[in-house]
PDB file of C-alpha atoms in Angstrom:
ATOM      1  CA  UNK V  28      20.497  19.216 -35.926  1.00  0.00           C
ATOM      2  CA  UNK V  29      20.896  22.779 -35.301  1.00  0.00           C
ATOM      3  CA  UNK V  30      21.296  24.205 -32.009  1.00  0.00           C
ATOM      4  CA  UNK V  31      17.819  25.746 -32.159  1.00  0.00           C
ATOM      5  CA  UNK V  32      16.329  22.378 -32.952  1.00  0.00           C
ATOM      6  CA  UNK V  33      18.314  20.785 -30.253  1.00  0.00           C
ATOM      7  CA  UNK V  34      17.119  23.458 -27.802  1.00  0.00           C
ATOM      8  CA  UNK V  35      13.442  23.012 -28.855  1.00  0.00           C
ATOM      9  CA  UNK V  36      13.622  19.247 -28.337  1.00  0.00           C
ATOM     10  CA  UNK V  37      15.266  19.641 -24.966  1.00  0.00           C
ATOM     11  CA  UNK V  38      12.415  22.057 -23.966  1.00  0.00           C
ATOM     12  CA  UNK V  39       9.955  19.481 -25.009  1.00  0.00           C
ATOM     13  CA  UNK V  40      11.580  16.757 -22.978  1.00  0.00           C
ATOM     14  CA  UNK V  41      11.608  19.018 -20.028  1.00  0.00           C
ATOM     15  CA  UNK V  42       8.056  19.682 -20.309  1.00  0.00           C
ATOM     16  CA  UNK V  43       7.208  15.988 -20.630  1.00  0.00           C
ATOM     17  CA  UNK V  44       9.015  15.258 -17.315  1.00  0.00           C
ATOM     18  CA  UNK V  45       7.020  18.154 -15.750  1.00  0.00           C
ATOM     19  CA  UNK V  46       3.870  16.586 -16.707  1.00  0.00           C
ATOM     20  CA  UNK V  47       4.747  13.140 -15.463  1.00  0.00           C
ATOM     21  CA  UNK V  48       5.890  14.509 -12.112  1.00  0.00           C
ATOM     22  CA  UNK V  49       2.796  16.910 -11.549  1.00  0.00           C
ATOM     23  CA  UNK V  50       1.118  14.532  -9.012  1.00  0.00           C
ATOM     24  CA  UNK V  51       0.379  16.998  -6.351  1.00  0.00           C
ATOM     25  CA  UNK V  52      -1.786  19.394  -8.555  1.00  0.00           C
ATOM     26  CA  UNK V  53      -5.395  19.407  -7.568  1.00  0.00           C
ATOM     27  CA  UNK V  54      -6.643  18.281 -11.204  1.00  0.00           C
ATOM     28  CA  UNK V  55      -4.226  15.267 -11.330  1.00  0.00           C
ATOM     29  CA  UNK V  56      -5.551  12.562 -13.509  1.00  0.00           C
ATOM     30  CA  UNK V  57      -3.767   9.394 -13.870  1.00  0.00           C
ATOM     31  CA  UNK V  58      -5.406   8.340 -17.128  1.00  0.00           C
ATOM     32  CA  UNK V  59      -4.601  11.584 -18.738  1.00  0.00           C
ATOM     33  CA  UNK V  60      -1.047  11.577 -17.560  1.00  0.00           C
ATOM     34  CA  UNK V  61      -0.668   8.121 -19.109  1.00  0.00           C
ATOM     35  CA  UNK V  62      -2.317   9.128 -22.323  1.00  0.00           C
ATOM     36  CA  UNK V  63       0.336  12.017 -22.383  1.00  0.00           C
ATOM     37  CA  UNK V  64       3.042   9.344 -21.907  1.00  0.00           C
ATOM     38  CA  UNK V  65       1.872   7.334 -24.835  1.00  0.00           C
ATOM     39  CA  UNK V  66       1.763  10.478 -27.053  1.00  0.00           C
ATOM     40  CA  UNK V  67       5.218  11.551 -25.980  1.00  0.00           C
ATOM     41  CA  UNK V  68       6.560   8.156 -26.802  1.00  0.00           C
ATOM     42  CA  UNK V  69       5.598   8.727 -30.415  1.00  0.00           C
ATOM     43  CA  UNK V  70       6.068  12.552 -30.837  1.00  0.00           C
ATOM     44  CA  UNK V  71       9.316  12.990 -28.844  1.00  0.00           C
ATOM     45  CA  UNK V  72      10.970   9.500 -28.852  1.00  0.00           C
ATOM     46  CA  UNK V  73      10.048   8.197 -32.407  1.00  0.00           C
ATOM     47  CA  UNK V  74       7.842   5.145 -31.529  1.00  0.00           C
ATOM     48  CA  UNK V  75       5.490   4.041 -34.201  1.00  0.00           C
ATOM     49  CA  UNK V  76       2.706   3.666 -31.596  1.00  0.00           C
ATOM     50  CA  UNK V  77       2.549   3.214 -27.880  1.00  0.00           C
ATOM     51  CA  UNK V  78       0.077   2.086 -25.220  1.00  0.00           C
ATOM     52  CA  UNK V  79       0.043   1.057 -21.558  1.00  0.00           C
ATOM     53  CA  UNK V  80      -1.085  -1.535 -19.158  1.00  0.00           C
ATOM     54  CA  UNK V  81      -1.920  -0.491 -15.791  1.00  0.00           C
ATOM     55  CA  UNK V  82      -2.896  -2.852 -12.757  1.00  0.00           C
ATOM     56  CA  UNK V  83      -6.100  -1.927 -10.979  1.00  0.00           C
ATOM     57  CA  UNK V  84      -6.866  -2.401  -7.362  1.00  0.00           C
ATOM     58  CA  UNK V  85      -8.473  -5.743  -7.988  1.00  0.00           C
ATOM     59  CA  UNK V  86      -5.369  -7.156  -9.704  1.00  0.00           C
ATOM     60  CA  UNK V  87      -6.661  -6.708 -13.232  1.00  0.00           C
ATOM     61  CA  UNK V  88      -4.844  -4.783 -16.134  1.00  0.00           C
ATOM     62  CA  UNK V  89      -6.405  -1.952 -17.849  1.00  0.00           C
ATOM     63  CA  UNK V  90      -5.402  -0.792 -21.195  1.00  0.00           C
ATOM     64  CA  UNK V  91      -4.641   2.808 -22.020  1.00  0.00           C
ATOM     65  CA  UNK V  92      -4.026   3.836 -25.624  1.00  0.00           C
ATOM     66  CA  UNK V  93      -4.785   6.884 -27.653  1.00  0.00           C
ATOM     67  CA  UNK V  94      -8.552   6.704 -28.706  1.00  0.00           C
ATOM     68  CA  UNK V  95      -7.833   6.031 -32.240  1.00  0.00           C
ATOM     69  CA  UNK V  96      -5.447   3.162 -31.460  1.00  0.00           C
ATOM     70  CA  UNK V  97      -7.996   0.357 -31.532  1.00  0.00           C
ATOM     71  CA  UNK V  98      -5.335  -2.061 -32.769  1.00  0.00           C
ATOM     72  CA  UNK V  99      -2.962  -1.155 -29.819  1.00  0.00           C
ATOM     73  CA  UNK V 100      -5.742  -1.845 -27.284  1.00  0.00           C
ATOM     74  CA  UNK V 101      -6.356  -5.217 -28.776  1.00  0.00           C
ATOM     75  CA  UNK V 102      -2.466  -6.099 -28.667  1.00  0.00           C
ATOM     76  CA  UNK V 103      -2.386  -4.913 -24.979  1.00  0.00           C
ATOM     77  CA  UNK V 104      -5.183  -7.141 -24.250  1.00  0.00           C
ATOM     78  CA  UNK V 105      -3.698 -10.281 -26.117  1.00  0.00           C
ATOM     79  CA  UNK V 106      -2.668 -13.134 -23.831  1.00  0.00           C
ATOM     80  CA  UNK V 107       0.034 -14.410 -24.127  1.00  0.00           C
ATOM     81  CA  UNK V 108       2.196 -11.536 -25.213  1.00  0.00           C
ATOM     82  CA  UNK V 109       5.250  -9.490 -24.611  1.00  0.00           C
ATOM     83  CA  UNK V 110       3.286  -6.751 -22.938  1.00  0.00           C
ATOM     84  CA  UNK V 111       1.817  -9.022 -20.360  1.00  0.00           C
ATOM     85  CA  UNK V 112       4.995 -10.997 -19.997  1.00  0.00           C
ATOM     86  CA  UNK V 113       6.890  -7.864 -18.967  1.00  0.00           C
ATOM     87  CA  UNK V 114       4.219  -6.957 -16.311  1.00  0.00           C
ATOM     88  CA  UNK V 115       4.559 -10.628 -14.898  1.00  0.00           C
ATOM     89  CA  UNK V 116       8.243 -10.621 -14.965  1.00  0.00           C
ATOM     90  CA  UNK V 117       8.955  -6.998 -14.073  1.00  0.00           C
ATOM     91  CA  UNK V 118      11.754  -7.125 -16.788  1.00  0.00           C
ATOM     92  CA  UNK V 119      11.802  -5.463 -20.017  1.00  0.00           C
ATOM     93  CA  UNK V 120      10.856  -7.513 -23.127  1.00  0.00           C
ATOM     94  CA  UNK V 121      12.422  -6.522 -26.445  1.00  0.00           C
ATOM     95  CA  UNK V 122      11.130  -8.110 -29.840  1.00  0.00           C
ATOM     96  CA  UNK V 123      13.010  -7.016 -32.933  1.00  0.00           C
ATOM     97  CA  UNK V 124      10.903  -9.405 -35.214  1.00  0.00           C
ATOM     98  CA  UNK V 125       7.531 -10.003 -34.003  1.00  0.00           C
ATOM     99  CA  UNK V 126       6.539 -12.224 -36.964  1.00  0.00           C
ATOM    100  CA  UNK V 127       9.498 -14.574 -35.892  1.00  0.00           C
ATOM    101  CA  UNK V 128       7.607 -15.218 -32.525  1.00  0.00           C
ATOM    102  CA  UNK V 129       4.615 -16.937 -33.977  1.00  0.00           C
ATOM    103  CA  UNK V 130       5.227 -20.086 -31.756  1.00  0.00           C
ATOM    104  CA  UNK V 131       5.715 -18.281 -28.574  1.00  0.00           C
ATOM    105  CA  UNK V 132       2.892 -15.397 -28.943  1.00  0.00           C
ATOM    106  CA  UNK V 133       0.688 -16.857 -31.914  1.00  0.00           C
ATOM    107  CA  UNK V 134      -2.159 -14.618 -31.701  1.00  0.00           C
ATOM    108  CA  UNK V 135      -0.180 -11.583 -30.943  1.00  0.00           C
ATOM    109  CA  UNK V 136       2.187 -12.187 -33.565  1.00  0.00           C
ATOM    110  CA  UNK V 137      -0.684 -12.339 -35.966  1.00  0.00           C
ATOM    111  CA  UNK V 138      -2.464  -9.157 -34.999  1.00  0.00           C
ATOM    112  CA  UNK V 139       0.767  -7.162 -34.733  1.00  0.00           C
ATOM    113  CA  UNK V 140       1.937  -8.121 -38.176  1.00  0.00           C
ATOM    114  CA  UNK V 141      -1.475  -7.417 -39.476  1.00  0.00           C
ATOM    115  CA  UNK V 142      -1.517  -3.924 -37.796  1.00  0.00           C
ATOM    116  CA  UNK V 143       1.988  -3.332 -39.684  1.00  0.00           C
ATOM    117  CA  UNK V 144       4.085  -3.623 -36.636  1.00  0.00           C
ATOM    118  CA  UNK V 145       7.571  -5.325 -36.771  1.00  0.00           C
ATOM    119  CA  UNK V 146       8.874  -4.713 -33.393  1.00  0.00           C
ATOM    120  CA  UNK V 147       7.770  -4.089 -29.837  1.00  0.00           C
ATOM    121  CA  UNK V 148       9.551  -2.993 -26.525  1.00  0.00           C
ATOM    122  CA  UNK V 149       7.622  -3.466 -23.141  1.00  0.00           C
ATOM    123  CA  UNK V 150       9.144  -1.353 -20.316  1.00  0.00           C
ATOM    124  CA  UNK V 151       7.758  -2.206 -16.715  1.00  0.00           C
ATOM    125  CA  UNK V 152       6.273   0.549 -14.659  1.00  0.00           C
ATOM    126  CA  UNK V 153       8.239  -0.441 -11.606  1.00  0.00           C
ATOM    127  CA  UNK V 154       9.512   0.837  -8.442  1.00  0.00           C
ATOM    128  CA  UNK V 155      11.802  -1.467  -6.630  1.00  0.00           C
ATOM    129  CA  UNK V 156       9.707  -4.899  -6.453  1.00  0.00           C
ATOM    130  CA  UNK V 157       6.312  -3.293  -7.111  1.00  0.00           C
ATOM    131  CA  UNK V 158       5.268  -3.339 -10.670  1.00  0.00           C
ATOM    132  CA  UNK V 159       2.022  -1.496 -11.555  1.00  0.00           C
ATOM    133  CA  UNK V 160       1.879  -1.907 -15.341  1.00  0.00           C
ATOM    134  CA  UNK V 161       3.947  -1.511 -18.519  1.00  0.00           C
ATOM    135  CA  UNK V 162       4.949   1.062 -21.221  1.00  0.00           C
ATOM    136  CA  UNK V 163       4.874  -0.634 -24.482  1.00  0.00           C
ATOM    137  CA  UNK V 164       6.376   0.887 -27.575  1.00  0.00           C
ATOM    138  CA  UNK V 165       5.637  -0.660 -31.192  1.00  0.00           C
ATOM    139  CA  UNK V 166       7.662  -0.066 -34.230  1.00  0.00           C
ATOM    140  CA  UNK V 167       7.363  -0.462 -37.927  1.00  0.00           C
ATOM    141  CA  UNK V 168      11.147  -1.115 -38.091  1.00  0.00           C
ATOM    142  CA  UNK V 169      13.356  -3.473 -36.123  1.00  0.00           C
ATOM    143  CA  UNK V 170      13.501  -1.109 -32.986  1.00  0.00           C
ATOM    144  CA  UNK V 171      10.425   1.119 -31.749  1.00  0.00           C
ATOM    145  CA  UNK V 172      12.996   3.222 -29.806  1.00  0.00           C
ATOM    146  CA  UNK V 173      16.771   2.869 -29.349  1.00  0.00           C
ATOM    147  CA  UNK V 174      19.635   4.715 -27.964  1.00  0.00           C
ATOM    148  CA  UNK V 175      19.439   7.806 -25.880  1.00  0.00           C
ATOM    149  CA  UNK V 176      15.704   7.890 -26.740  1.00  0.00           C
ATOM    150  CA  UNK V 177      15.187   4.551 -25.110  1.00  0.00           C
ATOM    151  CA  UNK V 178      16.725   6.018 -21.928  1.00  0.00           C
ATOM    152  CA  UNK V 179      14.573   8.841 -22.049  1.00  0.00           C
ATOM    153  CA  UNK V 180      11.434   6.320 -22.316  1.00  0.00           C
ATOM    154  CA  UNK V 181      12.647   4.327 -19.233  1.00  0.00           C
ATOM    155  CA  UNK V 182      13.213   7.643 -17.421  1.00  0.00           C
ATOM    156  CA  UNK V 183       9.672   8.966 -18.250  1.00  0.00           C
ATOM    157  CA  UNK V 184       8.280   5.531 -17.301  1.00  0.00           C
ATOM    158  CA  UNK V 185      10.069   5.766 -13.958  1.00  0.00           C
ATOM    159  CA  UNK V 186       8.654   9.239 -13.295  1.00  0.00           C
ATOM    160  CA  UNK V 187       5.293   8.188 -14.287  1.00  0.00           C
ATOM    161  CA  UNK V 188       5.331   5.150 -11.795  1.00  0.00           C
ATOM    162  CA  UNK V 189       6.476   7.384  -8.932  1.00  0.00           C
ATOM    163  CA  UNK V 190       3.785   9.781  -9.671  1.00  0.00           C
ATOM    164  CA  UNK V 191       1.089   7.101  -9.657  1.00  0.00           C
ATOM    165  CA  UNK V 192       2.275   5.384  -6.545  1.00  0.00           C
ATOM    166  CA  UNK V 193       2.604   8.979  -4.914  1.00  0.00           C
ATOM    167  CA  UNK V 194      -1.145   9.714  -6.058  1.00  0.00           C
ATOM    168  CA  UNK V 195      -2.495   6.305  -4.868  1.00  0.00           C
ATOM    169  CA  UNK V 196      -0.686   6.991  -1.383  1.00  0.00           C
ATOM    170  CA  UNK V 197      -2.338  10.332  -1.242  1.00  0.00           C
ATOM    171  CA  UNK V 198      -5.630   8.728  -1.689  1.00  0.00           C
ATOM    172  CA  UNK V 199      -5.035   5.978   0.845  1.00  0.00           C
ATOM    173  CA  UNK V 200      -4.141   8.469   3.279  1.00  0.00           C
ATOM    174  CA  UNK V 201      -7.115  10.611   2.698  1.00  0.00           C
ATOM    175  CA  UNK V 202      -9.288   7.595   3.129  1.00  0.00           C
ATOM    176  CA  UNK V 203      -7.470   6.295   6.117  1.00  0.00           C
ATOM    177  CA  UNK V 204      -8.141   9.935   7.554  1.00  0.00           C
ATOM    178  CA  UNK V 205     -11.696   9.919   6.742  1.00  0.00           C
ATOM    179  CA  UNK V 206     -12.127   6.260   8.341  1.00  0.00           C
ATOM    180  CA  UNK V 207     -10.382   7.642  11.585  1.00  0.00           C
ATOM    181  CA  UNK V 208     -12.427  10.811  11.740  1.00  0.00           C
ATOM    182  CA  UNK V 209     -15.493   8.560  11.350  1.00  0.00           C
ATOM    183  CA  UNK V 210     -14.435   6.295  14.194  1.00  0.00           C
ATOM    184  CA  UNK V 211     -13.627   9.109  16.460  1.00  0.00           C
ATOM    185  CA  UNK V 212     -17.120  10.745  15.556  1.00  0.00           C
ATOM    186  CA  UNK V 213     -18.795   7.580  16.179  1.00  0.00           C
ATOM    187  CA  UNK V 214     -16.965   7.221  19.715  1.00  0.00           C
ATOM    188  CA  UNK V 215     -18.375  10.650  20.647  1.00  0.00           C
ATOM    189  CA  UNK V 216     -21.801   9.820  19.767  1.00  0.00           C
ATOM    190  CA  UNK V 217     -21.662   6.408  21.512  1.00  0.00           C
ATOM    191  CA  UNK V 218     -20.432   8.305  24.687  1.00  0.00           C
ATOM    192  CA  UNK V 219     -23.113  10.699  24.549  1.00  0.00           C
ATOM    193  CA  UNK V 220     -25.698   7.862  24.308  1.00  0.00           C
ATOM    194  CA  UNK V 221     -24.299   6.295  27.294  1.00  0.00           C
ATOM    195  CA  UNK V 222     -24.710   9.379  29.269  1.00  0.00           C
ATOM    196  CA  UNK V 223     -28.421   9.730  28.300  1.00  0.00           C
ATOM    197  CA  UNK V 224     -29.024   6.111  29.096  1.00  0.00           C
ATOM    198  CA  UNK V 225     -27.052   6.198  32.416  1.00  0.00           C
ATOM    199  CA  UNK V 226     -29.194   9.411  33.347  1.00  0.00           C
ATOM    200  CA  UNK V 227     -32.553   7.815  32.207  1.00  0.00           C
ATOM    201  CA  UNK V 228     -31.966   4.576  34.139  1.00  0.00           C
ATOM    202  CA  UNK V 229     -29.896   5.737  36.934  1.00  0.00           C
ATOM    203  CA  UNK V 230     -26.971   3.443  35.740  1.00  0.00           C
ATOM    204  CA  UNK V 231     -23.410   3.182  35.753  1.00  0.00           C
ATOM    205  CA  UNK V 232     -21.675   4.121  32.482  1.00  0.00           C
ATOM    206  CA  UNK V 233     -20.527   0.529  31.854  1.00  0.00           C
ATOM    207  CA  UNK V 234     -23.959  -0.962  32.324  1.00  0.00           C
ATOM    208  CA  UNK V 235     -25.492   1.701  29.974  1.00  0.00           C
ATOM    209  CA  UNK V 236     -23.042   0.735  27.439  1.00  0.00           C
ATOM    210  CA  UNK V 237     -23.929  -2.938  27.816  1.00  0.00           C
ATOM    211  CA  UNK V 238     -27.464  -2.221  27.508  1.00  0.00           C
ATOM    212  CA  UNK V 239     -26.952  -0.161  24.253  1.00  0.00           C
ATOM    213  CA  UNK V 240     -24.869  -2.802  22.768  1.00  0.00           C
ATOM    214  CA  UNK V 241     -27.427  -5.537  23.645  1.00  0.00           C
ATOM    215  CA  UNK V 242     -29.993  -3.489  21.782  1.00  0.00           C
ATOM    216  CA  UNK V 243     -27.999  -2.987  18.889  1.00  0.00           C
ATOM    217  CA  UNK V 244     -26.974  -6.772  18.506  1.00  0.00           C
ATOM    218  CA  UNK V 245     -30.391  -7.935  19.152  1.00  0.00           C
ATOM    219  CA  UNK V 246     -31.540  -5.938  15.964  1.00  0.00           C
ATOM    220  CA  UNK V 247     -28.460  -6.271  13.976  1.00  0.00           C
ATOM    221  CA  UNK V 248     -27.875  -2.704  13.881  1.00  0.00           C
ATOM    222  CA  UNK V 249     -24.600  -0.801  14.005  1.00  0.00           C
ATOM    223  CA  UNK V 250     -23.747   0.320  17.485  1.00  0.00           C
ATOM    224  CA  UNK V 251     -23.047   3.790  16.224  1.00  0.00           C
ATOM    225  CA  UNK V 252     -26.407   4.051  14.511  1.00  0.00           C
ATOM    226  CA  UNK V 253     -28.443   3.034  17.703  1.00  0.00           C
ATOM    227  CA  UNK V 254     -26.361   5.537  19.429  1.00  0.00           C
ATOM    228  CA  UNK V 255     -27.124   8.186  17.159  1.00  0.00           C
ATOM    229  CA  UNK V 256     -30.778   7.614  17.189  1.00  0.00           C
ATOM    230  CA  UNK V 257     -30.725   8.189  21.077  1.00  0.00           C
ATOM    231  CA  UNK V 258     -28.614  11.194  20.930  1.00  0.00           C
ATOM    232  CA  UNK V 259     -31.159  12.708  18.307  1.00  0.00           C
ATOM    233  CA  UNK V 260     -34.047  11.691  20.454  1.00  0.00           C
ATOM    234  CA  UNK V 261     -35.395   9.266  17.857  1.00  0.00           C
ATOM    235  CA  UNK V 262     -34.883   6.405  20.108  1.00  0.00           C
ATOM    236  CA  UNK V 263     -36.473   6.639  23.592  1.00  0.00           C
ATOM    237  CA  UNK V 264     -34.017   5.465  26.490  1.00  0.00           C
ATOM    238  CA  UNK V 265     -36.974   3.461  27.781  1.00  0.00           C
ATOM    239  CA  UNK V 266     -37.197   1.063  24.791  1.00  0.00           C
ATOM    240  CA  UNK V 267     -33.408   0.274  25.299  1.00  0.00           C
ATOM    241  CA  UNK V 268     -33.628  -0.303  29.175  1.00  0.00           C
ATOM    242  CA  UNK V 269     -37.033  -1.856  28.763  1.00  0.00           C
ATOM    243  CA  UNK V 270     -35.701  -4.629  26.562  1.00  0.00           C
ATOM    244  CA  UNK V 271     -32.855  -5.304  29.121  1.00  0.00           C
ATOM    245  CA  UNK V 272     -35.376  -5.789  31.795  1.00  0.00           C
TER     246      UNK V 272
END
């Protein structure tokens, strides 16, 4: 390999790692990033084909592969198979001769052989004890990816895993912030409604709150919804205080 070719290859690898790590961008898209990871596995690392399994929030496994790779999608879905075994165990699964594994993975071996694949390497997307999916590399020969290229594949899978978990943590943080803000807003509205009721009925604030809560429970309404109706003038205090009498 010439110095120019080596330099070009290094540049492409660096660009691939930047793509995998770009989780803080506003337009970050997990599915797009994983499609790129599958494509890099073929164009840069030499696998004949690649696809991914990614665990969703319900515990299911989604298949991700280039749009034209219907056989890969089917292999990823096949149970039992090395791709799903790697996800369950959290350990890499390497198969040099898929046809020899008919007893272990009968349907998978049949489908993979029919699609022209001889070998597969399933690499877990794993951070410590958390496994969120697998990167699955397929080959027409005895090894889809080997040597330094396999180390690069593992490193790209690790970076992708960290990126996905980072993005999920950001989304969870945003959701938690929204929930906390909603709770704070609801608390303010309830306090305002208590003040309206206390003034209208000449009541202590605690007593006004008890009346509001009793009214909401009797109608199976959220406390914040009843309080909001009072504050907006849509629910007259007399209705709540009258019910209590």
